[in-house]
PDB file of C-alpha atoms and ligand atoms in Angstrom:
ATOM      1  CA  MET H   1       3.461  21.490  18.082  1.00 48.00           C
ATOM      2  CA  THR H   2      -0.116  20.618  19.024  1.00 52.00           C
ATOM      3  CA  PRO H   3      -1.175  16.967  18.837  1.00 61.00           C
ATOM      4  CA  LYS H   4      -2.292  16.000  15.378  1.00 73.00           C
ATOM      5  CA  SER H   5      -6.035  15.852  14.793  1.00 73.00           C
ATOM      6  CA  MET H   6      -7.508  12.558  13.677  1.00 62.00           C
ATOM      7  CA  SER H   7      -7.642  13.433  10.012  1.00 63.00           C
ATOM      8  CA  GLU H   8      -3.997  14.423  10.064  1.00 84.00           C
ATOM      9  CA  ARG H   9      -2.784  11.122  11.468  1.00 95.00           C
ATOM     10  CA  MET H  10      -1.987   9.472   8.175  1.00 97.00           C
ATOM     11  CA  SER H  11       0.339   6.736   7.004  1.00 98.00           C
ATOM     12  CA  VAL H  12       1.429   5.775   3.497  1.00 98.00           C
ATOM     13  CA  ILE H  13       1.280   2.037   2.832  1.00 98.00           C
ATOM     14  CA  VAL H  14       3.322   0.780  -0.114  1.00 98.00           C
ATOM     15  CA  ILE H  15       2.122  -2.653  -1.195  1.00 98.00           C
ATOM     16  CA  ASP H  16       4.218  -5.294  -2.982  1.00 97.00           C
ATOM     17  CA  MET H  17       6.491  -2.995  -4.995  1.00 98.00           C
ATOM     18  CA  LEU H  18       8.877  -5.928  -5.186  1.00 98.00           C
ATOM     19  CA  ASN H  19      11.163  -7.181  -7.955  1.00 98.00           C
ATOM     20  CA  ASP H  20       8.964 -10.208  -8.637  1.00 98.00           C
ATOM     21  CA  PHE H  21       5.838  -8.052  -9.017  1.00 98.00           C
ATOM     22  CA  VAL H  22       7.451  -5.454 -11.278  1.00 98.00           C
ATOM     23  CA  THR H  23      10.075  -7.263 -13.365  1.00 97.00           C
ATOM     24  CA  GLY H  24      10.165 -10.866 -12.119  1.00 97.00           C
ATOM     25  CA  ALA H  25       7.904 -13.896 -11.740  1.00 97.00           C
ATOM     26  CA  LEU H  26       4.643 -11.859 -11.754  1.00 96.00           C
ATOM     27  CA  LYS H  27       5.979  -9.107 -14.022  1.00 97.00           C
ATOM     28  CA  CYS H  28       3.508  -6.281 -14.632  1.00 96.00           C
ATOM     29  CA  GLU H  29       4.443  -3.889 -17.443  1.00 96.00           C
ATOM     30  CA  ARG H  30       1.890  -1.364 -16.226  1.00 97.00           C
ATOM     31  CA  ALA H  31       3.702  -1.069 -12.877  1.00 97.00           C
ATOM     32  CA  GLN H  32       6.380   1.064 -14.556  1.00 97.00           C
ATOM     33  CA  ARG H  33       3.912   3.957 -14.795  1.00 97.00           C
ATOM     34  CA  ILE H  34       3.458   4.236 -11.037  1.00 98.00           C
ATOM     35  CA  ILE H  35       7.123   4.038  -9.963  1.00 98.00           C
ATOM     36  CA  PRO H  36       7.923   7.773 -10.354  1.00 98.00           C
ATOM     37  CA  ASN H  37       4.565   8.718  -8.769  1.00 98.00           C
ATOM     38  CA  LEU H  38       5.151   6.482  -5.757  1.00 98.00           C
ATOM     39  CA  LYS H  39       8.700   7.784  -5.434  1.00 98.00           C
ATOM     40  CA  LYS H  40       7.299  11.306  -5.258  1.00 98.00           C
ATOM     41  CA  LEU H  41       4.637  10.292  -2.728  1.00 98.00           C
ATOM     42  CA  ILE H  42       7.091   8.414  -0.498  1.00 98.00           C
ATOM     43  CA  GLU H  43       9.628  11.251  -0.544  1.00 98.00           C
ATOM     44  CA  ALA H  44       6.935  13.812   0.285  1.00 97.00           C
ATOM     45  CA  ALA H  45       5.615  11.647   3.121  1.00 97.00           C
ATOM     46  CA  ARG H  46       9.100  11.373   4.605  1.00 97.00           C
ATOM     47  CA  ALA H  47       9.577  15.147   4.284  1.00 96.00           C
ATOM     48  CA  TYR H  48       6.247  15.876   6.021  1.00 95.00           C
ATOM     49  CA  GLY H  49       6.802  13.292   8.773  1.00 95.00           C
ATOM     50  CA  VAL H  50       4.060  10.962   7.536  1.00 97.00           C
ATOM     51  CA  PRO H  51       5.126   7.380   8.353  1.00 98.00           C
ATOM     52  CA  VAL H  52       5.827   5.165   5.341  1.00 98.00           C
ATOM     53  CA  ILE H  53       5.106   1.458   5.782  1.00 98.00           C
ATOM     54  CA  TYR H  54       6.180  -1.073   3.170  1.00 98.00           C
ATOM     55  CA  CYS H  55       3.994  -4.180   3.188  1.00 98.00           C
ATOM     56  CA  ASN H  56       5.753  -6.908   1.301  1.00 98.00           C
ATOM     57  CA  ASP H  57       4.938 -10.437   0.301  1.00 97.00           C
ATOM     58  CA  ALA H  58       7.472 -12.767   1.961  1.00 98.00           C
ATOM     59  CA  HIS H  59       6.302 -16.238   1.031  1.00 98.00           C
ATOM     60  CA  TYR H  60       7.296 -19.753   1.836  1.00 97.00           C
ATOM     61  CA  PRO H  61       7.156 -21.929  -1.295  1.00 97.00           C
ATOM     62  CA  PHE H  62       4.383 -23.984   0.311  1.00 97.00           C
ATOM     63  CA  ASP H  63       2.117 -21.022   1.124  1.00 97.00           C
ATOM     64  CA  PHE H  64      -1.461 -21.672   0.067  1.00 96.00           C
ATOM     65  CA  GLU H  65      -1.587 -18.703  -2.300  1.00 95.00           C
ATOM     66  CA  VAL H  66       1.664 -19.821  -3.972  1.00 96.00           C
ATOM     67  CA  VAL H  67       0.597 -23.431  -4.411  1.00 96.00           C
ATOM     68  CA  ASN H  68      -3.047 -22.767  -5.253  1.00 96.00           C
ATOM     69  CA  ARG H  69      -3.002 -19.659  -7.390  1.00 97.00           C
ATOM     70  CA  TRP H  70       0.130 -17.759  -8.451  1.00 96.00           C
ATOM     71  CA  GLY H  71       3.087 -20.141  -8.384  1.00 97.00           C
ATOM     72  CA  GLU H  72       6.411 -19.126  -6.852  1.00 97.00           C
ATOM     73  CA  HIS H  73       6.783 -15.386  -6.280  1.00 97.00           C
ATOM     74  CA  ALA H  74       8.353 -13.170  -3.640  1.00 97.00           C
ATOM     75  CA  ILE H  75       9.859 -16.074  -1.741  1.00 98.00           C
ATOM     76  CA  LYS H  76      11.212 -14.799   1.571  1.00 98.00           C
ATOM     77  CA  GLY H  77      14.938 -14.034   1.417  1.00 97.00           C
ATOM     78  CA  THR H  78      15.193 -13.999  -2.399  1.00 98.00           C
ATOM     79  CA  LYS H  79      15.940 -11.069  -4.714  1.00 98.00           C
ATOM     80  CA  GLY H  80      12.358 -11.340  -6.013  1.00 98.00           C
ATOM     81  CA  ALA H  81      11.016 -10.483  -2.551  1.00 98.00           C
ATOM     82  CA  GLU H  82      13.083  -7.277  -2.275  1.00 98.00           C
ATOM     83  CA  VAL H  83      11.570  -3.825  -2.842  1.00 98.00           C
ATOM     84  CA  ILE H  84      12.499  -2.533  -6.320  1.00 98.00           C
ATOM     85  CA  PRO H  85      15.713  -0.470  -6.316  1.00 98.00           C
ATOM     86  CA  GLU H  86      13.867   2.753  -7.277  1.00 98.00           C
ATOM     87  CA  LEU H  87      11.767   2.681  -4.090  1.00 98.00           C
ATOM     88  CA  LYS H  88      14.166   1.215  -1.507  1.00 97.00           C
ATOM     89  CA  PRO H  89      13.046   1.835   2.087  1.00 98.00           C
ATOM     90  CA  THR H  90      15.266   3.986   4.302  1.00 97.00           C
ATOM     91  CA  ASP H  91      16.099   3.267   7.957  1.00 96.00           C
ATOM     92  CA  LYS H  92      13.169   5.435   9.065  1.00 95.00           C
ATOM     93  CA  ASP H  93      10.559   3.580   7.015  1.00 98.00           C
ATOM     94  CA  LEU H  94       8.701   0.633   8.488  1.00 98.00           C
ATOM     95  CA  VAL H  95       8.440  -2.803   6.912  1.00 98.00           C
ATOM     96  CA  VAL H  96       5.751  -5.447   7.441  1.00 98.00           C
ATOM     97  CA  GLU H  97       5.922  -8.913   5.876  1.00 98.00           C
ATOM     98  CA  LYS H  98       2.743 -10.627   4.686  1.00 98.00           C
ATOM     99  CA  ARG H  99       1.829 -14.016   3.228  1.00 97.00           C
ATOM    100  CA  VAL H 100      -1.589 -13.376   1.681  1.00 97.00           C
ATOM    101  CA  TYR H 101      -3.185 -10.502  -0.275  1.00 97.00           C
ATOM    102  CA  SER H 102      -4.141  -8.370   2.730  1.00 97.00           C
ATOM    103  CA  CYS H 103      -1.451  -6.386   4.558  1.00 98.00           C
ATOM    104  CA  PHE H 104      -3.440  -6.862   7.785  1.00 98.00           C
ATOM    105  CA  TYR H 105      -4.083 -10.596   7.732  1.00 97.00           C
ATOM    106  CA  GLU H 106      -2.038 -12.150  10.573  1.00 96.00           C
ATOM    107  CA  THR H 107       0.651  -9.468  10.386  1.00 97.00           C
ATOM    108  CA  GLY H 108       1.707  -6.797  12.859  1.00 97.00           C
ATOM    109  CA  LEU H 109       0.309  -3.938  10.748  1.00 98.00           C
ATOM    110  CA  ASP H 110      -2.720  -3.098  12.896  1.00 98.00           C
ATOM    111  CA  PRO H 111      -0.836  -2.800  16.231  1.00 98.00           C
ATOM    112  CA  LEU H 112       1.892  -0.885  14.398  1.00 98.00           C
ATOM    113  CA  LEU H 113      -0.603   1.666  13.034  1.00 98.00           C
ATOM    114  CA  ARG H 114      -2.203   2.012  16.475  1.00 98.00           C
ATOM    115  CA  SER H 115       1.173   2.687  18.099  1.00 98.00           C
ATOM    116  CA  LEU H 116       2.182   5.538  15.786  1.00 97.00           C
ATOM    117  CA  TYR H 117       1.712   9.254  16.556  1.00 96.00           C
ATOM    118  CA  ASN H 118       2.745   8.708  20.194  1.00 96.00           C
ATOM    119  CA  GLY H 119       0.170   5.995  20.653  1.00 97.00           C
ATOM    120  CA  GLU H 120      -2.738   8.064  19.322  1.00 96.00           C
ATOM    121  CA  GLY H 121      -2.716   5.870  16.255  1.00 97.00           C
ATOM    122  CA  VAL H 122      -3.077   6.351  12.527  1.00 97.00           C
ATOM    123  CA  LYS H 123      -6.595   7.274  11.385  1.00 97.00           C
ATOM    124  CA  THR H 124      -6.185   7.361   7.612  1.00 97.00           C
ATOM    125  CA  VAL H 125      -4.225   4.921   5.482  1.00 98.00           C
ATOM    126  CA  ILE H 126      -3.011   6.030   2.055  1.00 98.00           C
ATOM    127  CA  LEU H 127      -2.636   3.011  -0.205  1.00 98.00           C
ATOM    128  CA  GLY H 128      -0.261   2.635  -3.145  1.00 98.00           C
ATOM    129  CA  GLY H 129       1.331  -0.267  -5.012  1.00 98.00           C
ATOM    130  CA  LEU H 130       0.111  -3.495  -6.613  1.00 98.00           C
ATOM    131  CA  HIS H 131      -2.535  -4.605  -7.552  1.00 97.00           C
ATOM    132  CA  THR H 132      -5.521  -2.248  -7.444  1.00 96.00           C
ATOM    133  CA  ASN H 133      -7.994  -5.137  -7.588  1.00 96.00           C
ATOM    134  CA  ILE H 134      -6.104  -7.686  -5.488  1.00 96.00           C
ATOM    135  CA  CYS H 135      -3.786  -6.766  -2.600  1.00 97.00           C
ATOM    136  CA  VAL H 136      -4.860  -3.113  -2.489  1.00 98.00           C
ATOM    137  CA  ARG H 137      -8.498  -4.194  -2.443  1.00 98.00           C
ATOM    138  CA  HIS H 138      -8.065  -6.812   0.279  1.00 98.00           C
ATOM    139  CA  THR H 139      -5.960  -4.434   2.367  1.00 98.00           C
ATOM    140  CA  ALA H 140      -8.676  -1.786   2.000  1.00 98.00           C
ATOM    141  CA  ALA H 141     -11.265  -4.318   3.172  1.00 98.00           C
ATOM    142  CA  ASP H 142      -9.300  -5.101   6.313  1.00 98.00           C
ATOM    143  CA  ALA H 143      -8.583  -1.398   6.922  1.00 98.00           C
ATOM    144  CA  PHE H 144     -12.312  -0.664   6.607  1.00 98.00           C
ATOM    145  CA  PHE H 145     -13.248  -3.489   8.985  1.00 98.00           C
ATOM    146  CA  ARG H 146     -10.841  -2.023  11.550  1.00 98.00           C
ATOM    147  CA  GLY H 147     -12.145   1.531  11.264  1.00 97.00           C
ATOM    148  CA  TYR H 148      -9.445   3.224   9.224  1.00 98.00           C
ATOM    149  CA  LYS H 149     -10.286   5.866   6.648  1.00 98.00           C
ATOM    150  CA  ILE H 150      -8.872   5.028   3.258  1.00 98.00           C
ATOM    151  CA  ILE H 151      -7.253   7.096   0.540  1.00 98.00           C
ATOM    152  CA  VAL H 152      -6.077   5.403  -2.648  1.00 98.00           C
ATOM    153  CA  ALA H 153      -3.407   7.052  -4.805  1.00 98.00           C
ATOM    154  CA  LYS H 154      -5.021   6.466  -8.187  1.00 98.00           C
ATOM    155  CA  ASP H 155      -1.812   7.114 -10.114  1.00 98.00           C
ATOM    156  CA  GLY H 156       0.122   5.094  -7.519  1.00 98.00           C
ATOM    157  CA  VAL H 157      -1.705   1.772  -7.958  1.00 98.00           C
ATOM    158  CA  GLU H 158      -1.927  -0.546 -10.959  1.00 98.00           C
ATOM    159  CA  SER H 159      -3.209  -3.892 -12.209  1.00 97.00           C
ATOM    160  CA  PHE H 160      -2.382  -6.282 -15.032  1.00 97.00           C
ATOM    161  CA  THR H 161      -5.044  -4.647 -17.241  1.00 97.00           C
ATOM    162  CA  GLN H 162      -6.735  -1.242 -17.507  1.00 98.00           C
ATOM    163  CA  GLU H 163     -10.085  -2.920 -16.924  1.00 98.00           C
ATOM    164  CA  ASP H 164      -8.925  -4.575 -13.687  1.00 97.00           C
ATOM    165  CA  HIS H 165      -7.422  -1.279 -12.532  1.00 97.00           C
ATOM    166  CA  GLU H 166     -10.545   0.771 -13.243  1.00 97.00           C
ATOM    167  CA  GLU H 167     -12.912  -1.799 -11.777  1.00 98.00           C
ATOM    168  CA  GLY H 168     -10.635  -2.018  -8.753  1.00 98.00           C
ATOM    169  CA  LEU H 169     -10.783   1.739  -8.160  1.00 98.00           C
ATOM    170  CA  LYS H 170     -14.557   1.802  -8.560  1.00 98.00           C
ATOM    171  CA  TYR H 171     -14.969  -1.021  -6.052  1.00 98.00           C
ATOM    172  CA  LEU H 172     -12.702   0.680  -3.501  1.00 98.00           C
ATOM    173  CA  GLU H 173     -14.701   3.881  -3.746  1.00 98.00           C
ATOM    174  CA  LYS H 174     -18.102   2.251  -3.692  1.00 98.00           C
ATOM    175  CA  ILE H 175     -17.606  -0.415  -1.022  1.00 98.00           C
ATOM    176  CA  TYR H 176     -14.996   1.080   1.329  1.00 98.00           C
ATOM    177  CA  ASN H 177     -15.747   4.767   0.740  1.00 98.00           C
ATOM    178  CA  ALA H 178     -12.115   5.190  -0.275  1.00 98.00           C
ATOM    179  CA  LYS H 179     -11.131   8.656  -1.436  1.00 98.00           C
ATOM    180  CA  ILE H 180      -9.514   8.317  -4.838  1.00 98.00           C
ATOM    181  CA  MET H 181      -6.846  11.015  -5.182  1.00 98.00           C
ATOM    182  CA  THR H 182      -3.799  11.734  -7.333  1.00 98.00           C
ATOM    183  CA  VAL H 183      -0.358  11.742  -5.772  1.00 98.00           C
ATOM    184  CA  ASP H 184      -0.194  15.522  -6.298  1.00 98.00           C
ATOM    185  CA  GLU H 185      -3.494  16.010  -4.451  1.00 98.00           C
ATOM    186  CA  ILE H 186      -2.249  13.847  -1.579  1.00 97.00           C
ATOM    187  CA  ILE H 187       0.970  15.848  -1.310  1.00 97.00           C
ATOM    188  CA  GLU H 188      -1.066  19.063  -1.283  1.00 97.00           C
ATOM    189  CA  MET H 189      -3.063  17.571   1.608  1.00 96.00           C
ATOM    190  CA  PHE H 190       0.191  16.854   3.515  1.00 95.00           C
ATOM    191  CA  ALA H 191       1.198  20.485   3.046  1.00 93.00           C
ATOM    192  CA  LYS H 192      -2.195  21.782   4.240  1.00 91.00           C
ATOM    193  CA  SER H 193      -2.360  19.559   7.320  1.00 87.00           C
ATOM    194  CA  ARG H 194       1.112  20.708   8.317  1.00 78.00           C
ATOM    195  CA  GLY H 195      -0.028  24.306   7.930  1.00 65.00           C
ATOM    196  CA  GLN H 196      -2.826  23.709  10.454  1.00 58.00           C
ATOM    197  CA  SER H 197      -0.792  22.033  13.177  1.00 52.00           C
TER     198      SER H 197
HETATM  199 ZN1   ZN F   1       1.754 -13.374  -2.840  1.00 63.72          ZN
END
């Protein structure tokens, strides 16, 4: 197989699909809608050899964000900080712990992305999970600052309200030039890029 071209070096990043964000301390009813879509996306990525990286809140109770904004959620080592049962990572998936909104901020995500594809590095990150206007947005900012292209799975991200979700998508497109695609369109892209290699 020839080396993958830049546009084909993708990774799926699944953000905060944790018990506390879906059914627990920061329960979000609207998250239910995206679970089957993300399941489909993650399974397709695994099948096409696209790395799947789970980026999960793993807080200490005294973290700034916990104390100053959201209260206790996703405390490291608790059930609330585990990925929801429907989307459990497999041994082949990668997991990065974070302690603020962005998946990049003082985590090992950037060096991890740069080490994938035999050291050629990921070029495009595909974002899914919670919330469109918070952790997805801040992760997109840090991805943009570091020179990654961004795709957002529009039926694979959610927010507490429709307004927050829609505004979040608009912002991602406008400010980070994120491509807003459905999970089905992304899977079609996986199939096409495999066809070319
Ligand atoms: Zn948090």
